[in-house]
Amino acid sequence: MSSVLYYALPALGSYAMLSIFFLRRPRLLHTPYVPAFRTRLGAHRGGSGEKLENTMEAMENSMSQRADLLELDCQLTRDGVVVVSHDENLSRQSGVNRDVSSLEFEELPLYKEELEIYFSPGQFAHGSDRHMIRLEDMFQRFPRTPMSVEVKEGNDKLIHKVVQQAGWGACGLERGLTPLHLLSSFQIASLVRHFDRNEITIWASEKSSVMRKCKAANPEMPISFTVSRSVWLLLLYYLGLLPFIPIPERFFLCFLPTIINRLIMRKSLIQHLEQRGVQVVFWCLNEESDFELAYSLGATGVMTDYPTALRRYLDNRRAAAQVS
């Protein structure tokens, strides 16, 4: 046993030193990504704390606060229109117990007059604009504004019929793809290409299986970490292997408010990712104390329901830095 330790301990020590060295100097091993844009202020669901979520009014309000990124979710209607909607079922948003995929675009109901802000329980957003919008409308209105587009699951059986009728099964794609993701991701990819937004539209999804389909639909678009890939990232970091592993993702959209993430997030990890060109954006933060925590850790930016509050914080922070 002592002979094993005699060789193992120096080897482990050398490995640890090498890992720390390259963790702090990743550019010696990896060419960093050159970002097409930097995200300091991201608007969650278009800024759902100040206006009704995912409406054009919310997007306009966030842009008036110089948002760097608009975050939104997409669903697919029965007639194949990609709409901006967080939920597949419309009960919470509109009070109508119908799925987006069961309705044509013109049949979609209005949003409720007020919606509870998910990350600020007991608080409600209001707005004069209650219409659901198409993703195409967003691309037309904000042609050069970066957006994070999340693809969600939905009515697989209905879309499977649409896919079969449209002849998508003969396109030579890998078998086993969920039909809704196949169709919706290709719809989004087509819109992104049409509006020349490959570099400023981010693929986002919680599931790696969905992300693989998104990446296949348009590999030129930057991708973000999924939940399982985030766990993988943290595991590699704590094992000391991260400096030696390539990272295809360009964005780490990390949910900060949970206690566990506050414990496991380390400034050295964030700095390592930043040096490799991976932008770290914490969401969904709505309090100034959370803004301060995120930026003190070295995050690239913050995603919030309250773009006006975050813009005020950023402006005050910049003014204080200039004075000092």
PDB file of C-alpha atoms in Angstrom:
ATOM      1  CA  MET A   1       0.000   0.000   0.000  1.00  0.00           C
ATOM      2  CA  SER A   2       2.801   2.399   0.898  1.00  0.00           C
ATOM      3  CA  SER A   3       4.488   1.810  -2.454  1.00  0.00           C
ATOM      4  CA  VAL A   4       1.248   2.656  -4.272  1.00  0.00           C
ATOM      5  CA  LEU A   5       0.909   5.880  -2.314  1.00  0.00           C
ATOM      6  CA  TYR A   6       4.551   6.656  -3.001  1.00  0.00           C
ATOM      7  CA  TYR A   7       3.804   6.901  -6.724  1.00  0.00           C
ATOM      8  CA  ALA A   8       0.149   7.939  -6.590  1.00  0.00           C
ATOM      9  CA  LEU A   9       0.454  10.993  -4.376  1.00  0.00           C
ATOM     10  CA  PRO A  10       3.088  12.785  -6.499  1.00  0.00           C
ATOM     11  CA  ALA A  11       1.105  11.920  -9.637  1.00  0.00           C
ATOM     12  CA  LEU A  12      -2.086  13.342  -8.148  1.00  0.00           C
ATOM     13  CA  GLY A  13      -0.230  16.420  -6.968  1.00  0.00           C
ATOM     14  CA  SER A  14       1.208  17.015 -10.425  1.00  0.00           C
ATOM     15  CA  TYR A  15      -2.200  16.506 -12.000  1.00  0.00           C
ATOM     16  CA  ALA A  16      -3.807  18.993  -9.595  1.00  0.00           C
ATOM     17  CA  MET A  17      -1.150  21.607 -10.283  1.00  0.00           C
ATOM     18  CA  LEU A  18      -1.479  21.123 -14.042  1.00  0.00           C
ATOM     19  CA  SER A  19      -5.258  21.344 -13.842  1.00  0.00           C
ATOM     20  CA  ILE A  20      -5.169  24.563 -11.827  1.00  0.00           C
ATOM     21  CA  PHE A  21      -2.572  26.036 -14.184  1.00  0.00           C
ATOM     22  CA  PHE A  22      -4.718  25.447 -17.279  1.00  0.00           C
ATOM     23  CA  LEU A  23      -7.936  26.366 -15.470  1.00  0.00           C
ATOM     24  CA  ARG A  24      -6.463  29.842 -15.054  1.00  0.00           C
ATOM     25  CA  ARG A  25      -4.897  29.904 -18.530  1.00  0.00           C
ATOM     26  CA  PRO A  26      -7.311  28.012 -20.821  1.00  0.00           C
ATOM     27  CA  ARG A  27      -6.193  29.911 -23.914  1.00  0.00           C
ATOM     28  CA  LEU A  28      -2.970  27.918 -23.909  1.00  0.00           C
ATOM     29  CA  LEU A  29      -5.082  24.891 -24.851  1.00  0.00           C
ATOM     30  CA  HIS A  30      -8.187  26.342 -26.499  1.00  0.00           C
ATOM     31  CA  THR A  31      -8.861  29.117 -28.975  1.00  0.00           C
ATOM     32  CA  PRO A  32     -11.586  31.268 -27.374  1.00  0.00           C
ATOM     33  CA  TYR A  33     -14.839  31.931 -29.153  1.00  0.00           C
ATOM     34  CA  VAL A  34     -15.190  35.456 -30.483  1.00  0.00           C
ATOM     35  CA  PRO A  35     -18.694  36.579 -29.468  1.00  0.00           C
ATOM     36  CA  ALA A  36     -20.947  38.301 -31.986  1.00  0.00           C
ATOM     37  CA  PHE A  37     -22.470  40.201 -29.049  1.00  0.00           C
ATOM     38  CA  ARG A  38     -22.155  40.516 -25.273  1.00  0.00           C
ATOM     39  CA  THR A  39     -25.077  40.029 -22.922  1.00  0.00           C
ATOM     40  CA  ARG A  40     -25.194  42.371 -19.947  1.00  0.00           C
ATOM     41  CA  LEU A  41     -28.968  42.828 -19.750  1.00  0.00           C
ATOM     42  CA  GLY A  42     -31.272  40.004 -20.801  1.00  0.00           C
ATOM     43  CA  ALA A  43     -35.056  40.322 -20.726  1.00  0.00           C
ATOM     44  CA  HIS A  44     -36.751  37.129 -19.487  1.00  0.00           C
ATOM     45  CA  ARG A  45     -39.896  36.437 -21.535  1.00  0.00           C
ATOM     46  CA  GLY A  46     -39.349  39.864 -22.988  1.00  0.00           C
ATOM     47  CA  GLY A  47     -39.418  41.525 -19.550  1.00  0.00           C
ATOM     48  CA  SER A  48     -42.462  39.874 -18.011  1.00  0.00           C
ATOM     49  CA  GLY A  49     -42.353  41.873 -14.789  1.00  0.00           C
ATOM     50  CA  GLU A  50     -43.164  45.174 -16.456  1.00  0.00           C
ATOM     51  CA  LYS A  51     -45.511  44.204 -19.290  1.00  0.00           C
ATOM     52  CA  LEU A  52     -47.454  41.085 -20.218  1.00  0.00           C
ATOM     53  CA  GLU A  53     -44.938  38.374 -21.034  1.00  0.00           C
ATOM     54  CA  ASN A  54     -43.855  37.676 -24.605  1.00  0.00           C
ATOM     55  CA  THR A  55     -45.952  40.464 -26.112  1.00  0.00           C
ATOM     56  CA  MET A  56     -44.605  43.011 -28.538  1.00  0.00           C
ATOM     57  CA  GLU A  57     -45.244  45.695 -25.913  1.00  0.00           C
ATOM     58  CA  ALA A  58     -42.977  43.849 -23.475  1.00  0.00           C
ATOM     59  CA  MET A  59     -40.238  43.534 -26.093  1.00  0.00           C
ATOM     60  CA  GLU A  60     -40.496  47.223 -26.979  1.00  0.00           C
ATOM     61  CA  ASN A  61     -40.280  48.162 -23.312  1.00  0.00           C
ATOM     62  CA  SER A  62     -37.143  46.058 -22.826  1.00  0.00           C
ATOM     63  CA  MET A  63     -35.519  47.535 -25.905  1.00  0.00           C
ATOM     64  CA  SER A  64     -36.184  51.016 -24.529  1.00  0.00           C
ATOM     65  CA  GLN A  65     -33.965  49.940 -21.606  1.00  0.00           C
ATOM     66  CA  ARG A  66     -31.229  48.915 -24.063  1.00  0.00           C
ATOM     67  CA  ALA A  67     -31.615  45.185 -23.525  1.00  0.00           C
ATOM     68  CA  ASP A  68     -28.801  43.147 -25.083  1.00  0.00           C
ATOM     69  CA  LEU A  69     -30.827  39.950 -25.326  1.00  0.00           C
ATOM     70  CA  LEU A  70     -34.500  39.054 -25.574  1.00  0.00           C
ATOM     71  CA  GLU A  71     -35.319  35.625 -24.116  1.00  0.00           C
ATOM     72  CA  LEU A  72     -38.416  33.891 -25.425  1.00  0.00           C
ATOM     73  CA  ASP A  73     -40.066  30.501 -25.811  1.00  0.00           C
ATOM     74  CA  CYS A  74     -41.698  29.058 -28.888  1.00  0.00           C
ATOM     75  CA  GLN A  75     -44.674  26.850 -29.644  1.00  0.00           C
ATOM     76  CA  LEU A  76     -46.168  25.640 -32.901  1.00  0.00           C
ATOM     77  CA  THR A  77     -49.796  26.200 -33.930  1.00  0.00           C
ATOM     78  CA  ARG A  78     -51.917  23.693 -35.789  1.00  0.00           C
ATOM     79  CA  ASP A  79     -51.338  25.528 -39.074  1.00  0.00           C
ATOM     80  CA  GLY A  80     -47.557  25.492 -38.596  1.00  0.00           C
ATOM     81  CA  VAL A  81     -46.966  29.033 -37.306  1.00  0.00           C
ATOM     82  CA  VAL A  82     -44.133  29.471 -34.779  1.00  0.00           C
ATOM     83  CA  VAL A  83     -45.519  31.666 -32.007  1.00  0.00           C
ATOM     84  CA  VAL A  84     -43.846  33.207 -28.975  1.00  0.00           C
ATOM     85  CA  SER A  85     -45.414  31.520 -25.957  1.00  0.00           C
ATOM     86  CA  HIS A  86     -43.978  30.023 -22.801  1.00  0.00           C
ATOM     87  CA  ASP A  87     -46.790  27.521 -22.263  1.00  0.00           C
ATOM     88  CA  GLU A  88     -48.188  24.940 -24.637  1.00  0.00           C
ATOM     89  CA  ASN A  89     -51.481  24.960 -22.730  1.00  0.00           C
ATOM     90  CA  LEU A  90     -53.122  28.378 -22.652  1.00  0.00           C
ATOM     91  CA  SER A  91     -54.944  28.121 -19.303  1.00  0.00           C
ATOM     92  CA  ARG A  92     -52.448  30.178 -17.290  1.00  0.00           C
ATOM     93  CA  GLN A  93     -51.836  32.792 -19.955  1.00  0.00           C
ATOM     94  CA  SER A  94     -55.313  33.196 -21.403  1.00  0.00           C
ATOM     95  CA  GLY A  95     -57.759  31.284 -19.232  1.00  0.00           C
ATOM     96  CA  VAL A  96     -58.539  28.999 -22.169  1.00  0.00           C
ATOM     97  CA  ASN A  97     -57.907  25.296 -21.623  1.00  0.00           C
ATOM     98  CA  ARG A  98     -56.561  24.615 -25.100  1.00  0.00           C
ATOM     99  CA  ASP A  99     -53.103  23.757 -26.405  1.00  0.00           C
ATOM    100  CA  VAL A 100     -51.379  26.059 -28.857  1.00  0.00           C
ATOM    101  CA  SER A 101     -50.901  23.108 -31.193  1.00  0.00           C
ATOM    102  CA  SER A 102     -54.660  22.517 -31.307  1.00  0.00           C
ATOM    103  CA  LEU A 103     -55.439  26.002 -32.639  1.00  0.00           C
ATOM    104  CA  GLU A 104     -54.638  27.905 -35.789  1.00  0.00           C
ATOM    105  CA  PHE A 105     -52.802  31.176 -35.376  1.00  0.00           C
ATOM    106  CA  GLU A 106     -55.895  33.313 -35.982  1.00  0.00           C
ATOM    107  CA  GLU A 107     -57.774  31.343 -33.305  1.00  0.00           C
ATOM    108  CA  LEU A 108     -55.308  32.044 -30.499  1.00  0.00           C
ATOM    109  CA  PRO A 109     -56.969  33.868 -27.579  1.00  0.00           C
ATOM    110  CA  LEU A 110     -55.776  37.087 -25.985  1.00  0.00           C
ATOM    111  CA  TYR A 111     -53.635  37.060 -22.884  1.00  0.00           C
ATOM    112  CA  LYS A 112     -55.331  37.759 -19.563  1.00  0.00           C
ATOM    113  CA  GLU A 113     -55.424  41.380 -18.475  1.00  0.00           C
ATOM    114  CA  GLU A 114     -52.885  40.567 -15.766  1.00  0.00           C
ATOM    115  CA  LEU A 115     -50.416  37.735 -15.289  1.00  0.00           C
ATOM    116  CA  GLU A 116     -48.610  36.703 -12.123  1.00  0.00           C
ATOM    117  CA  ILE A 117     -44.844  37.038 -12.422  1.00  0.00           C
ATOM    118  CA  TYR A 118     -43.497  33.531 -11.937  1.00  0.00           C
ATOM    119  CA  PHE A 119     -40.251  34.536 -10.205  1.00  0.00           C
ATOM    120  CA  SER A 120     -41.960  37.251  -8.147  1.00  0.00           C
ATOM    121  CA  PRO A 121     -44.926  35.434  -6.571  1.00  0.00           C
ATOM    122  CA  GLY A 122     -47.793  37.716  -5.618  1.00  0.00           C
ATOM    123  CA  GLN A 123     -46.717  40.353  -8.145  1.00  0.00           C
ATOM    124  CA  PHE A 124     -48.671  40.897 -11.361  1.00  0.00           C
ATOM    125  CA  ALA A 125     -47.814  42.409 -14.722  1.00  0.00           C
ATOM    126  CA  HIS A 126     -50.252  44.404 -16.830  1.00  0.00           C
ATOM    127  CA  GLY A 127     -50.236  45.778 -20.329  1.00  0.00           C
ATOM    128  CA  SER A 128     -52.402  47.166 -23.091  1.00  0.00           C
ATOM    129  CA  ASP A 129     -51.076  44.642 -25.623  1.00  0.00           C
ATOM    130  CA  ARG A 130     -52.596  41.197 -25.065  1.00  0.00           C
ATOM    131  CA  HIS A 131     -51.852  39.584 -28.432  1.00  0.00           C
ATOM    132  CA  MET A 132     -49.641  36.565 -29.003  1.00  0.00           C
ATOM    133  CA  ILE A 133     -47.022  37.219 -31.664  1.00  0.00           C
ATOM    134  CA  ARG A 134     -45.228  35.182 -34.288  1.00  0.00           C
ATOM    135  CA  LEU A 135     -41.499  34.604 -34.106  1.00  0.00           C
ATOM    136  CA  GLU A 136     -41.353  36.090 -37.576  1.00  0.00           C
ATOM    137  CA  ASP A 137     -42.864  39.308 -36.182  1.00  0.00           C
ATOM    138  CA  MET A 138     -40.020  39.482 -33.681  1.00  0.00           C
ATOM    139  CA  PHE A 139     -37.364  39.008 -36.326  1.00  0.00           C
ATOM    140  CA  GLN A 140     -38.938  41.681 -38.510  1.00  0.00           C
ATOM    141  CA  ARG A 141     -39.321  44.213 -35.691  1.00  0.00           C
ATOM    142  CA  PHE A 142     -35.861  43.655 -34.151  1.00  0.00           C
ATOM    143  CA  PRO A 143     -33.713  42.419 -37.034  1.00  0.00           C
ATOM    144  CA  ARG A 144     -30.309  42.826 -35.300  1.00  0.00           C
ATOM    145  CA  THR A 145     -31.315  42.242 -31.688  1.00  0.00           C
ATOM    146  CA  PRO A 146     -29.883  39.027 -30.191  1.00  0.00           C
ATOM    147  CA  MET A 147     -32.499  36.548 -29.005  1.00  0.00           C
ATOM    148  CA  SER A 148     -32.501  33.298 -27.084  1.00  0.00           C
ATOM    149  CA  VAL A 149     -35.126  30.952 -28.496  1.00  0.00           C
ATOM    150  CA  GLU A 150     -36.179  27.986 -26.381  1.00  0.00           C
ATOM    151  CA  VAL A 151     -37.884  25.043 -28.034  1.00  0.00           C
ATOM    152  CA  LYS A 152     -40.371  23.178 -25.857  1.00  0.00           C
ATOM    153  CA  GLU A 153     -42.304  19.962 -26.118  1.00  0.00           C
ATOM    154  CA  GLY A 154     -45.953  19.732 -27.167  1.00  0.00           C
ATOM    155  CA  ASN A 155     -48.590  17.630 -28.900  1.00  0.00           C
ATOM    156  CA  ASP A 156     -46.460  14.934 -30.535  1.00  0.00           C
ATOM    157  CA  LYS A 157     -49.343  12.944 -32.018  1.00  0.00           C
ATOM    158  CA  LEU A 158     -50.891  15.896 -33.829  1.00  0.00           C
ATOM    159  CA  ILE A 159     -47.578  17.133 -35.185  1.00  0.00           C
ATOM    160  CA  HIS A 160     -46.577  13.595 -36.178  1.00  0.00           C
ATOM    161  CA  LYS A 161     -49.508  13.583 -38.590  1.00  0.00           C
ATOM    162  CA  VAL A 162     -48.468  16.961 -39.951  1.00  0.00           C
ATOM    163  CA  VAL A 163     -44.920  15.699 -40.422  1.00  0.00           C
ATOM    164  CA  GLN A 164     -46.099  12.581 -42.246  1.00  0.00           C
ATOM    165  CA  GLN A 165     -48.377  14.553 -44.523  1.00  0.00           C
ATOM    166  CA  ALA A 166     -45.639  17.054 -45.281  1.00  0.00           C
ATOM    167  CA  GLY A 167     -43.221  14.267 -46.188  1.00  0.00           C
ATOM    168  CA  TRP A 168     -40.566  15.150 -43.620  1.00  0.00           C
ATOM    169  CA  GLY A 169     -39.931  11.460 -42.946  1.00  0.00           C
ATOM    170  CA  ALA A 170     -38.107  11.114 -46.264  1.00  0.00           C
ATOM    171  CA  CYS A 171     -35.605  13.904 -45.656  1.00  0.00           C
ATOM    172  CA  GLY A 172     -32.862  11.538 -44.472  1.00  0.00           C
ATOM    173  CA  LEU A 173     -32.711  12.758 -40.874  1.00  0.00           C
ATOM    174  CA  GLU A 174     -31.887  10.390 -38.058  1.00  0.00           C
ATOM    175  CA  ARG A 175     -34.706   8.191 -36.835  1.00  0.00           C
ATOM    176  CA  GLY A 176     -36.392   8.582 -33.487  1.00  0.00           C
ATOM    177  CA  LEU A 177     -36.753  12.381 -33.539  1.00  0.00           C
ATOM    178  CA  THR A 178     -39.776  13.723 -31.728  1.00  0.00           C
ATOM    179  CA  PRO A 179     -41.995  15.111 -34.528  1.00  0.00           C
ATOM    180  CA  LEU A 180     -42.873  18.406 -32.837  1.00  0.00           C
ATOM    181  CA  HIS A 181     -39.248  19.257 -32.147  1.00  0.00           C
ATOM    182  CA  LEU A 182     -38.313  18.244 -35.666  1.00  0.00           C
ATOM    183  CA  LEU A 183     -40.890  20.502 -37.243  1.00  0.00           C
ATOM    184  CA  SER A 184     -40.659  23.442 -34.847  1.00  0.00           C
ATOM    185  CA  SER A 185     -36.855  23.499 -34.766  1.00  0.00           C
ATOM    186  CA  PHE A 186     -36.694  23.368 -38.554  1.00  0.00           C
ATOM    187  CA  GLN A 187     -39.313  26.121 -38.773  1.00  0.00           C
ATOM    188  CA  ILE A 188     -37.225  28.277 -36.452  1.00  0.00           C
ATOM    189  CA  ALA A 189     -34.011  27.430 -38.282  1.00  0.00           C
ATOM    190  CA  SER A 190     -35.619  28.420 -41.567  1.00  0.00           C
ATOM    191  CA  LEU A 191     -36.741  31.771 -40.143  1.00  0.00           C
ATOM    192  CA  VAL A 192     -33.296  32.420 -38.661  1.00  0.00           C
ATOM    193  CA  ARG A 193     -31.643  31.774 -42.010  1.00  0.00           C
ATOM    194  CA  HIS A 194     -34.205  33.862 -43.872  1.00  0.00           C
ATOM    195  CA  PHE A 195     -33.555  36.862 -41.641  1.00  0.00           C
ATOM    196  CA  ASP A 196     -29.776  36.299 -41.588  1.00  0.00           C
ATOM    197  CA  ARG A 197     -29.646  35.827 -37.802  1.00  0.00           C
ATOM    198  CA  ASN A 198     -27.409  32.773 -37.465  1.00  0.00           C
ATOM    199  CA  GLU A 199     -24.888  34.469 -35.185  1.00  0.00           C
ATOM    200  CA  ILE A 200     -27.352  36.378 -32.981  1.00  0.00           C
ATOM    201  CA  THR A 201     -30.018  33.759 -32.289  1.00  0.00           C
ATOM    202  CA  ILE A 202     -29.283  31.233 -29.536  1.00  0.00           C
ATOM    203  CA  TRP A 203     -30.680  27.724 -29.388  1.00  0.00           C
ATOM    204  CA  ALA A 204     -31.909  27.049 -25.834  1.00  0.00           C
ATOM    205  CA  SER A 205     -33.526  23.992 -24.290  1.00  0.00           C
ATOM    206  CA  GLU A 206     -33.472  22.167 -20.980  1.00  0.00           C
ATOM    207  CA  LYS A 207     -33.133  18.783 -22.670  1.00  0.00           C
ATOM    208  CA  SER A 208     -30.069  17.509 -24.508  1.00  0.00           C
ATOM    209  CA  SER A 209     -32.251  15.387 -26.787  1.00  0.00           C
ATOM    210  CA  VAL A 210     -34.029  18.527 -27.973  1.00  0.00           C
ATOM    211  CA  MET A 211     -30.768  20.442 -28.319  1.00  0.00           C
ATOM    212  CA  ARG A 212     -29.340  17.789 -30.622  1.00  0.00           C
ATOM    213  CA  LYS A 213     -32.307  18.246 -32.931  1.00  0.00           C
ATOM    214  CA  CYS A 214     -31.982  22.023 -32.825  1.00  0.00           C
ATOM    215  CA  LYS A 215     -28.297  21.820 -33.635  1.00  0.00           C
ATOM    216  CA  ALA A 216     -29.044  19.472 -36.538  1.00  0.00           C
ATOM    217  CA  ALA A 217     -31.625  21.920 -37.875  1.00  0.00           C
ATOM    218  CA  ASN A 218     -29.134  24.820 -37.917  1.00  0.00           C
ATOM    219  CA  PRO A 219     -25.592  24.071 -36.691  1.00  0.00           C
ATOM    220  CA  GLU A 220     -24.499  27.665 -37.354  1.00  0.00           C
ATOM    221  CA  MET A 221     -26.544  29.032 -34.456  1.00  0.00           C
ATOM    222  CA  PRO A 222     -24.795  29.219 -31.059  1.00  0.00           C
ATOM    223  CA  ILE A 223     -26.084  26.801 -28.437  1.00  0.00           C
ATOM    224  CA  SER A 224     -26.464  26.986 -24.674  1.00  0.00           C
ATOM    225  CA  PHE A 225     -25.918  24.378 -21.992  1.00  0.00           C
ATOM    226  CA  THR A 226     -28.782  22.020 -21.238  1.00  0.00           C
ATOM    227  CA  VAL A 227     -29.468  20.766 -17.712  1.00  0.00           C
ATOM    228  CA  SER A 228     -27.543  17.515 -18.156  1.00  0.00           C
ATOM    229  CA  ARG A 229     -24.673  19.301 -19.859  1.00  0.00           C
ATOM    230  CA  SER A 230     -24.548  21.780 -16.969  1.00  0.00           C
ATOM    231  CA  VAL A 231     -24.200  18.892 -14.519  1.00  0.00           C
ATOM    232  CA  TRP A 232     -21.477  17.459 -16.757  1.00  0.00           C
ATOM    233  CA  LEU A 233     -19.703  20.832 -16.776  1.00  0.00           C
ATOM    234  CA  LEU A 234     -19.696  21.073 -12.988  1.00  0.00           C
ATOM    235  CA  LEU A 235     -18.529  17.487 -12.628  1.00  0.00           C
ATOM    236  CA  LEU A 236     -15.586  18.108 -14.947  1.00  0.00           C
ATOM    237  CA  TYR A 237     -14.746  21.289 -13.050  1.00  0.00           C
ATOM    238  CA  TYR A 238     -14.596  19.596  -9.656  1.00  0.00           C
ATOM    239  CA  LEU A 239     -12.663  16.633 -11.057  1.00  0.00           C
ATOM    240  CA  GLY A 240     -10.124  19.010 -12.563  1.00  0.00           C
ATOM    241  CA  LEU A 241     -10.772  17.803 -16.114  1.00  0.00           C
ATOM    242  CA  LEU A 242     -12.550  20.858 -17.506  1.00  0.00           C
ATOM    243  CA  PRO A 243      -9.401  22.645 -18.789  1.00  0.00           C
ATOM    244  CA  PHE A 244      -8.658  19.704 -21.079  1.00  0.00           C
ATOM    245  CA  ILE A 245     -12.154  19.193 -22.546  1.00  0.00           C
ATOM    246  CA  PRO A 246     -13.548  21.074 -25.580  1.00  0.00           C
ATOM    247  CA  ILE A 247     -16.787  23.010 -25.029  1.00  0.00           C
ATOM    248  CA  PRO A 248     -19.145  23.439 -28.011  1.00  0.00           C
ATOM    249  CA  GLU A 249     -21.605  25.661 -26.121  1.00  0.00           C
ATOM    250  CA  ARG A 250     -21.301  29.422 -26.357  1.00  0.00           C
ATOM    251  CA  PHE A 251     -23.680  30.298 -23.511  1.00  0.00           C
ATOM    252  CA  PHE A 252     -24.118  29.066 -19.951  1.00  0.00           C
ATOM    253  CA  LEU A 253     -27.584  30.226 -18.890  1.00  0.00           C
ATOM    254  CA  CYS A 254     -27.513  29.365 -15.211  1.00  0.00           C
ATOM    255  CA  PHE A 255     -30.466  29.443 -12.829  1.00  0.00           C
ATOM    256  CA  LEU A 256     -28.910  31.250  -9.851  1.00  0.00           C
ATOM    257  CA  PRO A 257     -31.645  31.689  -7.194  1.00  0.00           C
ATOM    258  CA  THR A 258     -31.600  28.067  -5.970  1.00  0.00           C
ATOM    259  CA  ILE A 259     -29.519  27.407  -2.882  1.00  0.00           C
ATOM    260  CA  ILE A 260     -27.552  24.601  -4.522  1.00  0.00           C
ATOM    261  CA  ASN A 261     -26.404  26.800  -7.390  1.00  0.00           C
ATOM    262  CA  ARG A 262     -25.277  29.486  -4.974  1.00  0.00           C
ATOM    263  CA  LEU A 263     -23.127  26.856  -3.283  1.00  0.00           C
ATOM    264  CA  ILE A 264     -21.618  25.207  -6.355  1.00  0.00           C
ATOM    265  CA  MET A 265     -20.977  28.250  -8.534  1.00  0.00           C
ATOM    266  CA  ARG A 266     -17.379  29.362  -8.239  1.00  0.00           C
ATOM    267  CA  LYS A 267     -15.713  32.490  -9.548  1.00  0.00           C
ATOM    268  CA  SER A 268     -12.833  30.444 -10.948  1.00  0.00           C
ATOM    269  CA  LEU A 269     -15.288  28.413 -13.050  1.00  0.00           C
ATOM    270  CA  ILE A 270     -16.963  31.525 -14.413  1.00  0.00           C
ATOM    271  CA  GLN A 271     -13.618  33.149 -15.186  1.00  0.00           C
ATOM    272  CA  HIS A 272     -12.498  29.981 -16.981  1.00  0.00           C
ATOM    273  CA  LEU A 273     -15.622  29.950 -19.140  1.00  0.00           C
ATOM    274  CA  GLU A 274     -15.301  33.647 -19.881  1.00  0.00           C
ATOM    275  CA  GLN A 275     -11.704  33.222 -21.019  1.00  0.00           C
ATOM    276  CA  ARG A 276     -12.863  30.500 -23.391  1.00  0.00           C
ATOM    277  CA  GLY A 277     -15.504  32.789 -24.867  1.00  0.00           C
ATOM    278  CA  VAL A 278     -18.470  31.148 -23.137  1.00  0.00           C
ATOM    279  CA  GLN A 279     -20.848  33.809 -21.831  1.00  0.00           C
ATOM    280  CA  VAL A 280     -22.274  33.153 -18.358  1.00  0.00           C
ATOM    281  CA  VAL A 281     -25.737  34.633 -17.864  1.00  0.00           C
ATOM    282  CA  PHE A 282     -27.601  34.160 -14.570  1.00  0.00           C
ATOM    283  CA  TRP A 283     -31.379  34.041 -14.521  1.00  0.00           C
ATOM    284  CA  CYS A 284     -33.968  34.872 -13.413  1.00  0.00           C
ATOM    285  CA  LEU A 285     -32.826  37.617 -11.046  1.00  0.00           C
ATOM    286  CA  ASN A 286     -35.213  40.370  -9.970  1.00  0.00           C
ATOM    287  CA  GLU A 287     -33.580  41.905  -6.885  1.00  0.00           C
ATOM    288  CA  GLU A 288     -30.630  44.300  -6.758  1.00  0.00           C
ATOM    289  CA  SER A 289     -28.864  42.070  -4.230  1.00  0.00           C
ATOM    290  CA  ASP A 290     -29.019  39.242  -6.777  1.00  0.00           C
ATOM    291  CA  PHE A 291     -27.711  41.528  -9.517  1.00  0.00           C
ATOM    292  CA  GLU A 292     -24.774  42.394  -7.275  1.00  0.00           C
ATOM    293  CA  LEU A 293     -24.065  38.756  -6.476  1.00  0.00           C
ATOM    294  CA  ALA A 294     -24.100  37.723 -10.131  1.00  0.00           C
ATOM    295  CA  TYR A 295     -21.745  40.444 -11.317  1.00  0.00           C
ATOM    296  CA  SER A 296     -19.454  40.002  -8.295  1.00  0.00           C
ATOM    297  CA  LEU A 297     -19.014  36.373  -9.377  1.00  0.00           C
ATOM    298  CA  GLY A 298     -17.895  37.612 -12.774  1.00  0.00           C
ATOM    299  CA  ALA A 299     -21.010  36.780 -14.777  1.00  0.00           C
ATOM    300  CA  THR A 300     -21.255  38.209 -18.272  1.00  0.00           C
ATOM    301  CA  GLY A 301     -24.799  39.301 -17.627  1.00  0.00           C
ATOM    302  CA  VAL A 302     -28.142  38.811 -15.952  1.00  0.00           C
ATOM    303  CA  MET A 303     -31.554  37.853 -17.255  1.00  0.00           C
ATOM    304  CA  THR A 304     -34.432  39.536 -15.446  1.00  0.00           C
ATOM    305  CA  ASP A 305     -38.171  40.128 -15.492  1.00  0.00           C
ATOM    306  CA  TYR A 306     -37.477  43.800 -14.685  1.00  0.00           C
ATOM    307  CA  PRO A 307     -35.252  45.354 -17.366  1.00  0.00           C
ATOM    308  CA  THR A 308     -35.797  48.875 -16.020  1.00  0.00           C
ATOM    309  CA  ALA A 309     -34.456  47.894 -12.588  1.00  0.00           C
ATOM    310  CA  LEU A 310     -31.455  46.096 -14.070  1.00  0.00           C
ATOM    311  CA  ARG A 311     -30.678  48.994 -16.413  1.00  0.00           C
ATOM    312  CA  ARG A 312     -30.763  51.391 -13.435  1.00  0.00           C
ATOM    313  CA  TYR A 313     -28.410  49.104 -11.497  1.00  0.00           C
ATOM    314  CA  LEU A 314     -25.979  48.811 -14.425  1.00  0.00           C
ATOM    315  CA  ASP A 315     -25.965  52.568 -15.028  1.00  0.00           C
ATOM    316  CA  ASN A 316     -25.370  53.286 -11.334  1.00  0.00           C
ATOM    317  CA  ARG A 317     -22.632  50.658 -11.208  1.00  0.00           C
ATOM    318  CA  ARG A 318     -20.893  52.184 -14.196  1.00  0.00           C
ATOM    319  CA  ALA A 319     -21.177  55.694 -12.758  1.00  0.00           C
ATOM    320  CA  ALA A 320     -19.710  54.525  -9.417  1.00  0.00           C
ATOM    321  CA  ALA A 321     -16.837  52.809 -11.209  1.00  0.00           C
ATOM    322  CA  GLN A 322     -16.028  55.976 -13.154  1.00  0.00           C
ATOM    323  CA  VAL A 323     -16.002  58.061  -9.968  1.00  0.00           C
ATOM    324  CA  SER A 324     -13.685  55.634  -8.172  1.00  0.00           C
TER     325      SER A 324
END
